[in-house]
mmCIF file of C-alpha atoms in Angstrom:
data_model
loop_
_atom_site.group_PDB
_atom_site.id
_atom_site.type_symbol
_atom_site.label_atom_id
_atom_site.label_comp_id
_atom_site.label_asym_id
_atom_site.label_seq_id
_atom_site.Cartn_x
_atom_site.Cartn_y
_atom_site.Cartn_z
ATOM 1 C CA MET A 1 -78.168 -43.137 -5.300
ATOM 2 C CA ALA A 2 -76.390 -46.327 -6.327
ATOM 3 C CA GLU A 3 -79.344 -48.278 -4.849
ATOM 4 C CA VAL A 4 -81.871 -46.029 -6.590
ATOM 5 C CA ASP A 5 -80.075 -46.424 -9.902
ATOM 6 C CA SER A 6 -79.981 -50.215 -9.654
ATOM 7 C CA ARG A 7 -83.433 -50.913 -8.154
ATOM 8 C CA CYS A 8 -85.824 -48.219 -9.340
ATOM 9 C CA ARG A 9 -87.545 -47.924 -12.709
ATOM 10 C CA MET A 10 -87.280 -44.267 -13.633
ATOM 11 C CA ASP A 11 -89.725 -44.564 -16.519
ATOM 12 C CA VAL A 12 -92.485 -45.368 -14.045
ATOM 13 C CA LEU A 13 -91.733 -42.057 -12.309
ATOM 14 C CA GLY A 14 -91.704 -40.239 -15.646
ATOM 15 C CA PHE A 15 -87.921 -39.761 -16.016
ATOM 16 C CA GLY A 16 -85.571 -41.061 -18.667
ATOM 17 C CA SER A 17 -82.720 -41.728 -16.231
ATOM 18 C CA ALA A 18 -81.723 -41.590 -12.574
ATOM 19 C CA LYS A 19 -79.724 -38.401 -13.121
ATOM 20 C CA MET A 20 -82.811 -36.663 -14.520
ATOM 21 C CA TRP A 21 -84.802 -37.749 -11.442
ATOM 22 C CA LEU A 22 -82.045 -36.546 -9.095
ATOM 23 C CA ALA A 23 -81.709 -33.172 -10.852
ATOM 24 C CA SER A 24 -85.486 -32.663 -10.692
ATOM 25 C CA ASN A 25 -85.578 -33.293 -6.949
ATOM 26 C CA THR A 26 -82.468 -31.381 -5.889
ATOM 27 C CA LEU A 27 -80.598 -28.186 -6.748
ATOM 28 C CA LEU A 28 -78.125 -30.133 -8.887
ATOM 29 C CA GLU A 29 -77.689 -29.574 -12.616
ATOM 30 C CA VAL A 30 -78.163 -32.653 -14.800
ATOM 31 C CA GLY A 31 -74.428 -33.003 -15.498
ATOM 32 C CA ALA A 32 -73.512 -32.739 -11.812
ATOM 33 C CA ALA A 33 -76.224 -35.271 -10.948
ATOM 34 C CA GLY A 34 -74.806 -37.692 -13.511
ATOM 35 C CA ARG A 35 -71.298 -37.352 -12.080
ATOM 36 C CA LEU A 36 -72.594 -37.939 -8.548
ATOM 37 C CA ILE A 37 -74.420 -41.118 -9.614
ATOM 38 C CA ALA A 38 -71.334 -42.386 -11.453
ATOM 39 C CA LEU A 39 -69.332 -41.807 -8.269
ATOM 40 C CA ALA A 40 -71.958 -43.601 -6.177
ATOM 41 C CA ILE A 41 -71.817 -46.659 -8.429
ATOM 42 C CA GLY A 42 -67.995 -46.608 -8.370
ATOM 43 C CA LEU A 43 -67.869 -46.415 -4.583
ATOM 44 C CA ARG A 44 -69.803 -49.701 -4.360
ATOM 45 C CA GLU A 45 -67.001 -51.384 -6.308
ATOM 46 C CA HIS A 46 -64.216 -49.709 -4.299
ATOM 47 C CA PRO A 47 -65.248 -49.715 -0.634
ATOM 48 C CA ALA A 48 -61.932 -48.309 0.662
ATOM 49 C CA VAL A 49 -62.645 -45.051 -1.158
ATOM 50 C CA GLY A 50 -66.223 -45.031 0.142
ATOM 51 C CA GLU A 51 -65.063 -45.525 3.725
ATOM 52 C CA ALA A 52 -62.652 -42.567 3.470
ATOM 53 C CA LEU A 53 -65.428 -40.406 2.035
ATOM 54 C CA ASP A 54 -67.945 -41.464 4.707
ATOM 55 C CA ALA A 55 -65.403 -40.679 7.417
ATOM 56 C CA GLY A 56 -64.941 -37.161 6.037
ATOM 57 C CA LEU A 57 -61.281 -37.766 5.255
ATOM 58 C CA ILE A 58 -61.536 -36.924 1.533
ATOM 59 C CA SER A 59 -63.795 -34.700 -0.550
ATOM 60 C CA ILE A 60 -66.350 -35.820 -3.122
ATOM 61 C CA ALA A 61 -64.223 -34.321 -5.921
ATOM 62 C CA HIS A 62 -61.121 -36.233 -4.805
ATOM 63 C CA ALA A 63 -63.125 -39.422 -4.354
ATOM 64 C CA GLY A 64 -64.235 -39.069 -7.979
ATOM 65 C CA LEU A 65 -60.623 -38.803 -9.155
ATOM 66 C CA VAL A 66 -59.612 -41.927 -7.253
ATOM 67 C CA VAL A 67 -62.613 -43.916 -8.505
ATOM 68 C CA ARG A 68 -61.947 -42.935 -12.123
ATOM 69 C CA PHE A 69 -58.353 -44.145 -11.731
ATOM 70 C CA CYS A 70 -59.591 -47.453 -10.322
ATOM 71 C CA GLU A 71 -62.045 -47.902 -13.193
ATOM 72 C CA SER A 72 -59.452 -47.082 -15.870
ATOM 73 C CA PRO A 73 -56.064 -48.125 -14.456
ATOM 74 C CA PRO A 74 -52.882 -47.899 -16.557
ATOM 75 C CA PRO A 75 -52.728 -50.770 -19.067
ATOM 76 C CA GLY A 76 -49.387 -51.967 -17.655
ATOM 77 C CA MET A 77 -50.503 -52.105 -14.015
ATOM 78 C CA PRO A 78 -50.998 -55.637 -12.559
ATOM 79 C CA GLU A 79 -54.259 -56.238 -10.684
ATOM 80 C CA GLU A 80 -52.477 -56.923 -7.395
ATOM 81 C CA ALA A 81 -51.012 -53.397 -7.429
ATOM 82 C CA LEU A 82 -54.419 -51.686 -7.342
ATOM 83 C CA GLY A 83 -54.708 -51.763 -3.543
ATOM 84 C CA ALA A 84 -51.345 -50.053 -3.025
ATOM 85 C CA CYS A 85 -52.193 -47.465 -5.677
ATOM 86 C CA VAL A 86 -55.509 -46.665 -3.976
ATOM 87 C CA GLU A 87 -53.694 -46.203 -0.650
ATOM 88 C CA ALA A 88 -51.245 -43.785 -2.270
ATOM 89 C CA LEU A 89 -54.081 -41.821 -3.856
ATOM 90 C CA LEU A 90 -56.081 -41.669 -0.620
ATOM 91 C CA ALA A 91 -53.001 -40.401 1.211
ATOM 92 C CA ALA A 92 -52.657 -37.601 -1.372
ATOM 93 C CA ALA A 93 -56.389 -36.785 -1.132
ATOM 94 C CA ARG A 94 -56.641 -36.874 2.684
ATOM 95 C CA GLY A 95 -57.030 -33.743 4.781
ATOM 96 C CA PRO A 96 -57.972 -30.092 4.265
ATOM 97 C CA ALA A 97 -54.611 -29.288 2.656
ATOM 98 C CA ALA A 98 -55.146 -31.777 -0.182
ATOM 99 C CA THR A 99 -55.664 -30.322 -3.660
ATOM 100 C CA SER A 100 -56.979 -31.739 -6.911
ATOM 101 C CA GLU A 101 -53.642 -30.878 -8.541
ATOM 102 C CA GLY A 102 -51.849 -33.006 -5.952
ATOM 103 C CA VAL A 103 -54.131 -35.991 -6.563
ATOM 104 C CA ARG A 104 -53.766 -35.637 -10.332
ATOM 105 C CA ALA A 105 -49.993 -35.492 -9.930
ATOM 106 C CA VAL A 106 -50.021 -38.867 -8.138
ATOM 107 C CA ILE A 107 -52.263 -40.323 -10.848
ATOM 108 C CA ALA A 108 -49.881 -39.045 -13.545
ATOM 109 C CA LYS A 109 -46.930 -40.572 -11.686
ATOM 110 C CA LEU A 110 -48.653 -43.951 -11.400
ATOM 111 C CA GLU A 111 -49.536 -43.916 -15.110
ATOM 112 C CA ARG A 112 -45.874 -43.467 -15.947
ATOM 113 C CA ILE A 113 -44.593 -45.980 -13.386
ATOM 114 C CA PHE A 114 -46.749 -48.691 -14.928
ATOM 115 C CA GLU A 115 -45.695 -47.846 -18.451
ATOM 116 C CA SER A 116 -46.954 -50.113 -21.206
ATOM 117 C CA ASP A 117 -46.484 -50.282 -24.942
ATOM 118 C CA ALA A 118 -49.268 -47.702 -25.251
ATOM 119 C CA PRO A 119 -48.174 -44.274 -23.950
ATOM 120 C CA PRO A 120 -50.353 -42.562 -21.320
ATOM 121 C CA PRO A 121 -52.717 -39.871 -22.642
ATOM 122 C CA GLY A 122 -50.383 -37.112 -21.500
ATOM 123 C CA GLU A 123 -47.558 -38.446 -23.689
ATOM 124 C CA ASP A 124 -49.531 -39.699 -26.667
ATOM 125 C CA THR A 125 -48.372 -37.507 -29.562
ATOM 126 C CA ASP A 126 -51.014 -39.039 -31.844
ATOM 127 C CA ARG A 127 -53.596 -37.016 -29.913
ATOM 128 C CA ASN A 128 -51.848 -33.709 -30.633
ATOM 129 C CA GLU A 129 -53.917 -31.119 -32.462
ATOM 130 C CA PHE A 130 -53.305 -27.484 -33.364
ATOM 131 C CA HIS A 131 -56.087 -25.401 -34.874
ATOM 132 C CA ALA A 132 -55.575 -21.896 -36.265
ATOM 133 C CA SER A 133 -58.467 -20.151 -37.994
ATOM 134 C CA SER A 134 -59.129 -16.587 -39.097
ATOM 135 C CA THR A 135 -62.099 -14.889 -37.466
ATOM 136 C CA LEU A 136 -64.616 -12.538 -39.063
ATOM 137 C CA ASN A 137 -62.953 -9.476 -37.505
ATOM 138 C CA GLY A 138 -59.555 -10.240 -39.050
ATOM 139 C CA ARG A 139 -57.994 -11.873 -35.989
ATOM 140 C CA MET A 140 -56.795 -15.440 -35.525
ATOM 141 C CA SER A 141 -58.194 -17.967 -33.068
ATOM 142 C CA VAL A 142 -55.763 -20.662 -31.893
ATOM 143 C CA LYS A 143 -56.648 -23.866 -30.030
ATOM 144 C CA ALA A 144 -54.229 -26.666 -29.225
ATOM 145 C CA ASP A 145 -54.189 -30.026 -27.423
ATOM 146 C CA LEU A 146 -50.551 -31.020 -26.867
ATOM 147 C CA ASP A 147 -48.664 -33.856 -25.221
ATOM 148 C CA ALA A 148 -46.643 -33.212 -22.073
ATOM 149 C CA VAL A 149 -43.258 -32.896 -23.788
ATOM 150 C CA THR A 150 -44.514 -30.441 -26.410
ATOM 151 C CA GLY A 151 -46.313 -28.493 -23.703
ATOM 152 C CA GLU A 152 -43.120 -28.388 -21.655
ATOM 153 C CA MET A 153 -41.167 -27.049 -24.640
ATOM 154 C CA LEU A 154 -43.785 -24.359 -25.237
ATOM 155 C CA LEU A 155 -43.857 -23.239 -21.600
ATOM 156 C CA ALA A 156 -40.059 -23.281 -21.384
ATOM 157 C CA ALA A 157 -39.814 -21.123 -24.522
ATOM 158 C CA LEU A 158 -42.438 -18.686 -23.196
ATOM 159 C CA SER A 159 -41.227 -18.566 -19.590
ATOM 160 C CA ARG A 160 -38.752 -15.712 -19.866
ATOM 161 C CA LEU A 161 -40.569 -13.970 -22.708
ATOM 162 C CA SER A 162 -43.847 -13.813 -20.757
ATOM 163 C CA ALA A 163 -42.412 -12.889 -17.356
ATOM 164 C CA PRO A 164 -43.672 -9.654 -15.728
ATOM 165 C CA ARG A 165 -41.666 -6.705 -16.966
ATOM 166 C CA PRO A 166 -41.690 -3.784 -14.508
ATOM 167 C CA GLY A 167 -40.874 -0.292 -15.717
ATOM 168 C CA THR A 168 -37.505 1.277 -15.066
ATOM 169 C CA ASP A 169 -39.196 3.434 -12.417
ATOM 170 C CA GLY A 170 -40.195 0.296 -10.516
ATOM 171 C CA SER A 171 -43.863 0.364 -11.552
ATOM 172 C CA LYS A 172 -45.615 -3.006 -11.818
ATOM 173 C CA ASP A 173 -46.337 -4.680 -15.109
ATOM 174 C CA VAL A 174 -50.061 -4.028 -15.627
ATOM 175 C CA ARG A 175 -50.474 -6.754 -18.271
ATOM 176 C CA SER A 176 -52.599 -9.767 -17.356
ATOM 177 C CA PRO A 177 -50.967 -13.229 -17.435
ATOM 178 C CA GLY A 178 -52.838 -14.000 -20.646
ATOM 179 C CA LYS A 179 -51.620 -10.771 -22.257
ATOM 180 C CA ARG A 180 -48.029 -11.477 -21.166
ATOM 181 C CA ARG A 181 -48.154 -14.961 -22.697
ATOM 182 C CA ALA A 182 -49.597 -13.545 -25.932
ATOM 183 C CA ASP A 183 -46.821 -10.933 -26.071
ATOM 184 C CA GLY A 184 -44.254 -13.645 -25.334
ATOM 185 C CA PHE A 185 -45.651 -15.849 -28.091
ATOM 186 C CA THR A 186 -45.451 -12.934 -30.548
ATOM 187 C CA GLU A 187 -41.833 -12.339 -29.565
ATOM 188 C CA LEU A 188 -41.065 -16.066 -29.885
ATOM 189 C CA LEU A 189 -42.389 -16.059 -33.455
ATOM 190 C CA ARG A 190 -40.526 -12.847 -34.306
ATOM 191 C CA ARG A 191 -37.222 -14.296 -33.114
ATOM 192 C CA TYR A 192 -37.791 -17.544 -34.990
ATOM 193 C CA LEU A 193 -38.513 -15.742 -38.256
ATOM 194 C CA ALA A 194 -35.602 -13.329 -37.738
ATOM 195 C CA SER A 195 -33.177 -16.220 -37.119
ATOM 196 C CA GLY A 196 -33.733 -17.703 -40.581
ATOM 197 C CA VAL A 197 -33.347 -21.263 -39.253
ATOM 198 C CA GLY A 198 -36.686 -22.461 -40.626
ATOM 199 C CA PRO A 199 -37.039 -24.644 -43.718
ATOM 200 C CA VAL A 200 -37.207 -23.050 -47.152
ATOM 201 C CA GLU A 201 -40.723 -22.646 -48.535
ATOM 202 C CA GLY A 202 -41.309 -21.374 -52.053
ATOM 203 C CA GLY A 203 -37.586 -20.655 -52.389
ATOM 204 C CA GLN A 204 -37.504 -18.405 -49.312
ATOM 205 C CA LYS A 205 -36.816 -18.687 -45.621
ATOM 206 C CA PRO A 206 -40.006 -18.301 -43.520
ATOM 207 C CA GLN A 207 -40.979 -14.655 -43.208
ATOM 208 C CA VAL A 208 -43.927 -12.298 -42.900
ATOM 209 C CA THR A 209 -44.707 -10.917 -46.354
ATOM 210 C CA VAL A 210 -46.916 -7.845 -46.775
ATOM 211 C CA SER A 211 -47.644 -6.221 -50.159
ATOM 212 C CA VAL A 212 -48.710 -2.581 -50.454
ATOM 213 C CA LYS A 213 -48.987 -0.027 -53.235
ATOM 214 C CA ALA A 214 -46.486 2.820 -53.045
ATOM 215 C CA ALA A 215 -49.244 5.454 -53.218
ATOM 216 C CA ASP A 216 -50.990 3.885 -50.218
ATOM 217 C CA LEU A 217 -47.778 3.847 -48.223
ATOM 218 C CA ALA A 218 -47.210 7.542 -48.925
ATOM 219 C CA ALA A 219 -50.807 8.804 -48.547
ATOM 220 C CA HIS A 220 -51.595 7.314 -45.181
ATOM 221 C CA THR A 221 -52.809 10.236 -43.129
ATOM 222 C CA LYS A 222 -56.542 9.523 -42.766
ATOM 223 C CA PRO A 223 -58.935 6.689 -43.674
ATOM 224 C CA VAL A 224 -61.047 7.177 -46.766
ATOM 225 C CA ALA A 225 -64.137 9.049 -45.569
ATOM 226 C CA ASP A 226 -65.096 11.734 -48.076
ATOM 227 C CA ARG A 227 -65.342 9.532 -51.165
ATOM 228 C CA GLU A 228 -67.970 7.235 -52.553
ATOM 229 C CA CYS A 229 -67.477 3.641 -51.475
ATOM 230 C CA ALA A 230 -67.404 2.492 -55.102
ATOM 231 C CA ASP A 231 -64.360 4.685 -55.758
ATOM 232 C CA VAL A 232 -62.393 2.732 -53.181
ATOM 233 C CA PHE A 233 -62.653 -0.422 -55.298
ATOM 234 C CA THR A 234 -62.040 1.221 -58.675
ATOM 235 C CA ASP A 235 -59.052 3.414 -57.762
ATOM 236 C CA PRO A 236 -56.138 2.075 -59.878
ATOM 237 C CA ASP A 237 -53.446 3.698 -57.722
ATOM 238 C CA HIS A 238 -54.679 2.743 -54.236
ATOM 239 C CA ASP A 239 -55.861 -0.398 -52.473
ATOM 240 C CA HIS A 240 -56.157 1.552 -49.185
ATOM 241 C CA VAL A 241 -54.825 -1.531 -47.366
ATOM 242 C CA GLY A 242 -51.746 -3.695 -47.221
ATOM 243 C CA TRP A 243 -52.047 -7.400 -47.967
ATOM 244 C CA ALA A 244 -50.507 -10.138 -45.798
ATOM 245 C CA SER A 245 -49.874 -13.503 -47.443
ATOM 246 C CA TRP A 246 -51.909 -15.523 -44.936
ATOM 247 C CA MET A 247 -54.207 -13.138 -43.076
ATOM 248 C CA GLY A 248 -55.273 -10.819 -45.893
ATOM 249 C CA PRO A 249 -55.871 -7.050 -45.527
ATOM 250 C CA LEU A 250 -54.000 -4.923 -42.981
ATOM 251 C CA THR A 251 -54.468 -1.240 -42.227
ATOM 252 C CA ILE A 252 -52.002 1.168 -43.788
ATOM 253 C CA ASN A 253 -50.832 2.240 -40.305
ATOM 254 C CA THR A 254 -49.886 -1.348 -39.417
ATOM 255 C CA THR A 255 -48.275 -1.797 -42.842
ATOM 256 C CA ARG A 256 -46.163 1.312 -42.301
ATOM 257 C CA MET A 257 -45.160 0.010 -38.867
ATOM 258 C CA LEU A 258 -43.923 -3.255 -40.424
ATOM 259 C CA ALA A 259 -42.126 -1.285 -43.155
ATOM 260 C CA CYS A 260 -40.110 0.700 -40.590
ATOM 261 C CA ASP A 261 -37.697 -2.183 -40.044
ATOM 262 C CA CYS A 262 -37.895 -4.779 -42.798
ATOM 263 C CA ALA A 263 -36.355 -6.259 -45.928
ATOM 264 C CA LEU A 264 -37.866 -4.146 -48.722
ATOM 265 C CA SER A 265 -38.407 -5.375 -52.279
ATOM 266 C CA THR A 266 -39.743 -2.975 -54.928
ATOM 267 C CA VAL A 267 -41.752 -4.281 -57.884
ATOM 268 C CA VAL A 268 -42.668 -1.886 -60.715
ATOM 269 C CA VAL A 269 -45.940 -2.854 -62.443
ATOM 270 C CA ASP A 270 -47.912 -1.529 -65.406
ATOM 271 C CA ALA A 271 -51.440 -0.101 -65.311
ATOM 272 C CA GLU A 272 -52.892 -3.618 -65.310
ATOM 273 C CA GLY A 273 -50.677 -4.809 -62.466
ATOM 274 C CA ALA A 274 -48.266 -6.874 -64.553
ATOM 275 C CA PRO A 275 -44.666 -6.731 -63.200
ATOM 276 C CA LEU A 276 -42.209 -4.698 -65.288
ATOM 277 C CA ASP A 277 -39.129 -4.566 -63.064
ATOM 278 C CA LEU A 278 -37.939 -6.079 -59.788
ATOM 279 C CA GLY A 279 -35.624 -3.950 -57.663
ATOM 280 C CA HIS A 280 -32.993 -5.164 -55.226
ATOM 281 C CA THR A 281 -34.068 -6.262 -51.745
ATOM 282 C CA VAL A 282 -32.641 -3.883 -49.147
ATOM 283 C CA ARG A 283 -32.853 -3.544 -45.380
ATOM 284 C CA THR A 284 -34.614 -0.381 -44.236
ATOM 285 C CA VAL A 285 -32.475 -0.499 -41.056
ATOM 286 C CA THR A 286 -29.047 -2.043 -41.609
ATOM 287 C CA GLY A 287 -27.167 -4.176 -39.090
ATOM 288 C CA LYS A 288 -24.618 -1.394 -38.514
ATOM 289 C CA GLN A 289 -27.383 1.131 -37.840
ATOM 290 C CA ARG A 290 -29.082 -1.241 -35.436
ATOM 291 C CA ARG A 291 -25.872 -1.645 -33.429
ATOM 292 C CA ALA A 292 -25.628 2.145 -33.176
ATOM 293 C CA LEU A 293 -29.282 2.353 -32.074
ATOM 294 C CA VAL A 294 -28.657 -0.231 -29.349
ATOM 295 C CA ALA A 295 -25.639 1.736 -28.139
ATOM 296 C CA ARG A 296 -27.716 4.940 -27.927
ATOM 297 C CA ASP A 297 -31.149 3.721 -26.759
ATOM 298 C CA ARG A 298 -30.041 0.490 -24.982
ATOM 299 C CA GLY A 299 -33.527 -0.958 -25.438
ATOM 300 C CA CYS A 300 -37.004 0.396 -26.034
ATOM 301 C CA ALA A 301 -36.623 4.169 -25.855
ATOM 302 C CA PHE A 302 -40.234 4.767 -24.787
ATOM 303 C CA PRO A 303 -40.385 6.300 -21.277
ATOM 304 C CA ASN A 304 -40.346 3.718 -18.455
ATOM 305 C CA CYS A 305 -40.546 0.701 -20.782
ATOM 306 C CA GLY A 306 -37.348 -1.231 -20.124
ATOM 307 C CA ALA A 307 -37.804 -3.852 -22.881
ATOM 308 C CA PRO A 308 -34.367 -5.189 -23.917
ATOM 309 C CA ALA A 309 -32.904 -4.311 -27.300
ATOM 310 C CA SER A 310 -33.348 -7.856 -28.606
ATOM 311 C CA TRP A 311 -37.127 -7.354 -28.370
ATOM 312 C CA CYS A 312 -37.078 -4.047 -30.279
ATOM 313 C CA GLU A 313 -37.425 -2.758 -33.844
ATOM 314 C CA GLY A 314 -36.188 0.361 -35.574
ATOM 315 C CA HIS A 315 -38.837 3.080 -36.012
ATOM 316 C CA HIS A 316 -38.580 5.908 -38.554
ATOM 317 C CA ILE A 317 -39.514 9.196 -36.881
ATOM 318 C CA VAL A 318 -40.348 10.551 -40.353
ATOM 319 C CA HIS A 319 -41.330 7.497 -42.367
ATOM 320 C CA TRP A 320 -39.141 6.718 -45.363
ATOM 321 C CA ALA A 321 -42.261 6.751 -47.547
ATOM 322 C CA ASP A 322 -42.576 10.428 -46.559
ATOM 323 C CA HIS A 323 -38.959 10.985 -47.663
ATOM 324 C CA GLY A 324 -37.598 10.487 -44.160
ATOM 325 C CA PRO A 325 -33.949 9.368 -44.246
ATOM 326 C CA THR A 326 -32.821 6.057 -42.771
ATOM 327 C CA ASP A 327 -30.129 7.474 -40.508
ATOM 328 C CA LEU A 328 -29.589 7.656 -36.747
ATOM 329 C CA ASN A 329 -31.150 11.113 -36.435
ATOM 330 C CA ASN A 330 -34.404 9.704 -37.814
ATOM 331 C CA LEU A 331 -34.453 6.318 -36.061
ATOM 332 C CA VAL A 332 -35.475 5.188 -32.589
ATOM 333 C CA LEU A 333 -35.535 1.720 -31.005
ATOM 334 C CA LEU A 334 -39.004 0.579 -29.832
ATOM 335 C CA CYS A 335 -40.556 -2.652 -28.585
ATOM 336 C CA ARG A 336 -43.483 -3.999 -30.624
ATOM 337 C CA PHE A 337 -46.110 -2.587 -28.222
ATOM 338 C CA HIS A 338 -44.743 0.964 -28.243
ATOM 339 C CA HIS A 339 -43.918 0.787 -31.956
ATOM 340 C CA ARG A 340 -47.579 0.052 -32.578
ATOM 341 C CA LEU A 341 -48.594 2.808 -30.166
ATOM 342 C CA LEU A 342 -46.624 5.386 -32.148
ATOM 343 C CA HIS A 343 -48.365 4.327 -35.365
ATOM 344 C CA HIS A 344 -51.898 4.033 -33.967
ATOM 345 C CA SER A 345 -52.250 6.869 -31.460
ATOM 346 C CA ARG A 346 -51.515 10.579 -30.984
ATOM 347 C CA TRP A 347 -48.192 9.881 -29.290
ATOM 348 C CA GLU A 348 -45.270 11.304 -31.274
ATOM 349 C CA VAL A 349 -41.500 11.122 -31.109
ATOM 350 C CA VAL A 350 -39.060 13.828 -32.177
ATOM 351 C CA MET A 351 -35.274 14.020 -32.225
ATOM 352 C CA GLY A 352 -33.973 16.588 -29.750
ATOM 353 C CA THR A 353 -31.070 18.969 -30.131
ATOM 354 C CA ASP A 354 -29.213 16.602 -27.790
ATOM 355 C CA ARG A 355 -29.507 13.935 -30.573
ATOM 356 C CA PHE A 356 -31.671 11.742 -28.351
ATOM 357 C CA PRO A 357 -35.359 10.934 -28.992
ATOM 358 C CA TRP A 358 -38.044 12.779 -26.996
ATOM 359 C CA PHE A 359 -41.650 11.661 -26.737
ATOM 360 C CA LEU A 360 -44.740 13.861 -26.974
ATOM 361 C CA PRO A 361 -47.864 12.437 -25.267
ATOM 362 C CA PRO A 362 -51.351 13.235 -26.582
ATOM 363 C CA PRO A 363 -52.519 16.775 -25.724
ATOM 364 C CA ILE A 364 -54.090 17.322 -22.309
ATOM 365 C CA PRO A 365 -57.902 17.339 -22.779
ATOM 366 C CA GLY A 366 -59.155 20.868 -23.309
ATOM 367 C CA THR A 367 -55.706 22.229 -24.188
ATOM 368 C CA THR A 368 -53.022 21.871 -26.826
ATOM 369 C CA ARG A 369 -50.206 21.606 -24.270
ATOM 370 C CA ARG A 370 -47.819 18.686 -24.655
ATOM 371 C CA TYR A 371 -44.890 18.143 -22.321
ATOM 372 C CA PRO A 372 -41.950 16.361 -23.991
ATOM 373 C CA ILE A 373 -40.637 13.340 -22.088
ATOM 374 C CA PRO A 374 -37.030 12.133 -22.459
ATOM 375 C CA SER A 375 -36.362 8.632 -23.705
ATOM 376 C CA ASN A 376 -36.161 5.755 -21.257
ATOM 377 C CA HIS A 377 -32.368 5.592 -20.920
ATOM 378 C CA ARG A 378 -31.990 9.370 -21.111
ATOM 379 C CA SER A 379 -34.584 10.110 -18.411
ATOM 380 C CA ALA A 380 -32.354 8.724 -15.650
ATOM 381 C CA HIS A 381 -29.453 10.996 -16.609
ATOM 382 C CA HIS A 382 -31.045 14.115 -18.101
ATOM 383 C CA GLU A 383 -31.653 16.964 -15.675
ATOM 384 C CA ASP A 384 -33.394 19.257 -18.161
ATOM 385 C CA ARG A 385 -36.993 18.043 -18.192
ATOM 386 C CA ALA A 386 -38.253 21.131 -20.074
ATOM 387 C CA GLY A 387 -38.133 19.380 -23.435
ATOM 388 C CA PRO A 388 -35.971 18.709 -26.455
ATOM 389 C CA GLY A 389 -35.109 22.342 -27.015
ATOM 390 C CA ALA A 390 -35.516 23.622 -30.525
ATOM 391 C CA ALA A 391 -36.853 20.249 -31.667
#
């Protein structure tokens, strides 16, 4: 192919380039054909790599990695060192046990050995980019290109938070690696915001701010379905959503979940929405109450969860907007996943006569029967599995 590329006129054959001719006469895609021709041309300039490939000692993919290194060596590498570098790369690429990761690792090591004033691509912080954009369905899409040190910090921070978390009964964590990393990233952000170590912005420490009308928070039971759509936008007492500062509208169920354990500020407004009075900011679950919850539930109380207490939030069994008190008999400790589950599904939690939370799964299809399940910590010590008694 190197000979064809250098000696043949592709326009005479009706093709714009050698890769188009090769793709038309083989089963290769155009991109793969172009990469093969680039490798063929490179092998003419680096015969040692070609000899190893011809002898079947290295694969085509590994030969391509070595050739690309030879064509773009580190800026600080002297010319006389190229031969030794090629030998090291061929040794890493030789044999059936060789992997592309192993060859790339040697390339990365050589780039750092021959360090120059210009950092290698993997350590060039000027190339760093982080994109975060809202999607049409109200989610956020994140894309990042980070240097090695920043990537190492991110993976180190996520390592423990995204590790598999088996249930207390020994069952495997069914989350995919991607889901575990997403959950770990959420927990990383939650801990950062809860720590209050971030810089002040707009006179406040960084925090998630959600605004909601009191009537919406109280009348949450069902989505608006039996009213004209126009009424939804002209109702002075209801927005039917909560509003996040950055992401916009949130469902009332999610807003109520966030309100279970938060710093609450009340603003009284007139009929036009102008503020009349600002109440004191209070914690819906105080530090003392949280310590008592940790002592009782020890972590997420949901059956077989096992999430540690530091990952959990306080959940109001009867929401405070429904006149539920903020006391231990109306609070339960839940991880973010199970907290959301309680707000967005037919699972329920009640406080038993034993003063421990009990969980009611959705009814069995075709029946109304629901078997109460003791909380995670309680299940290992409670012999009465019949239910929470009078509760």
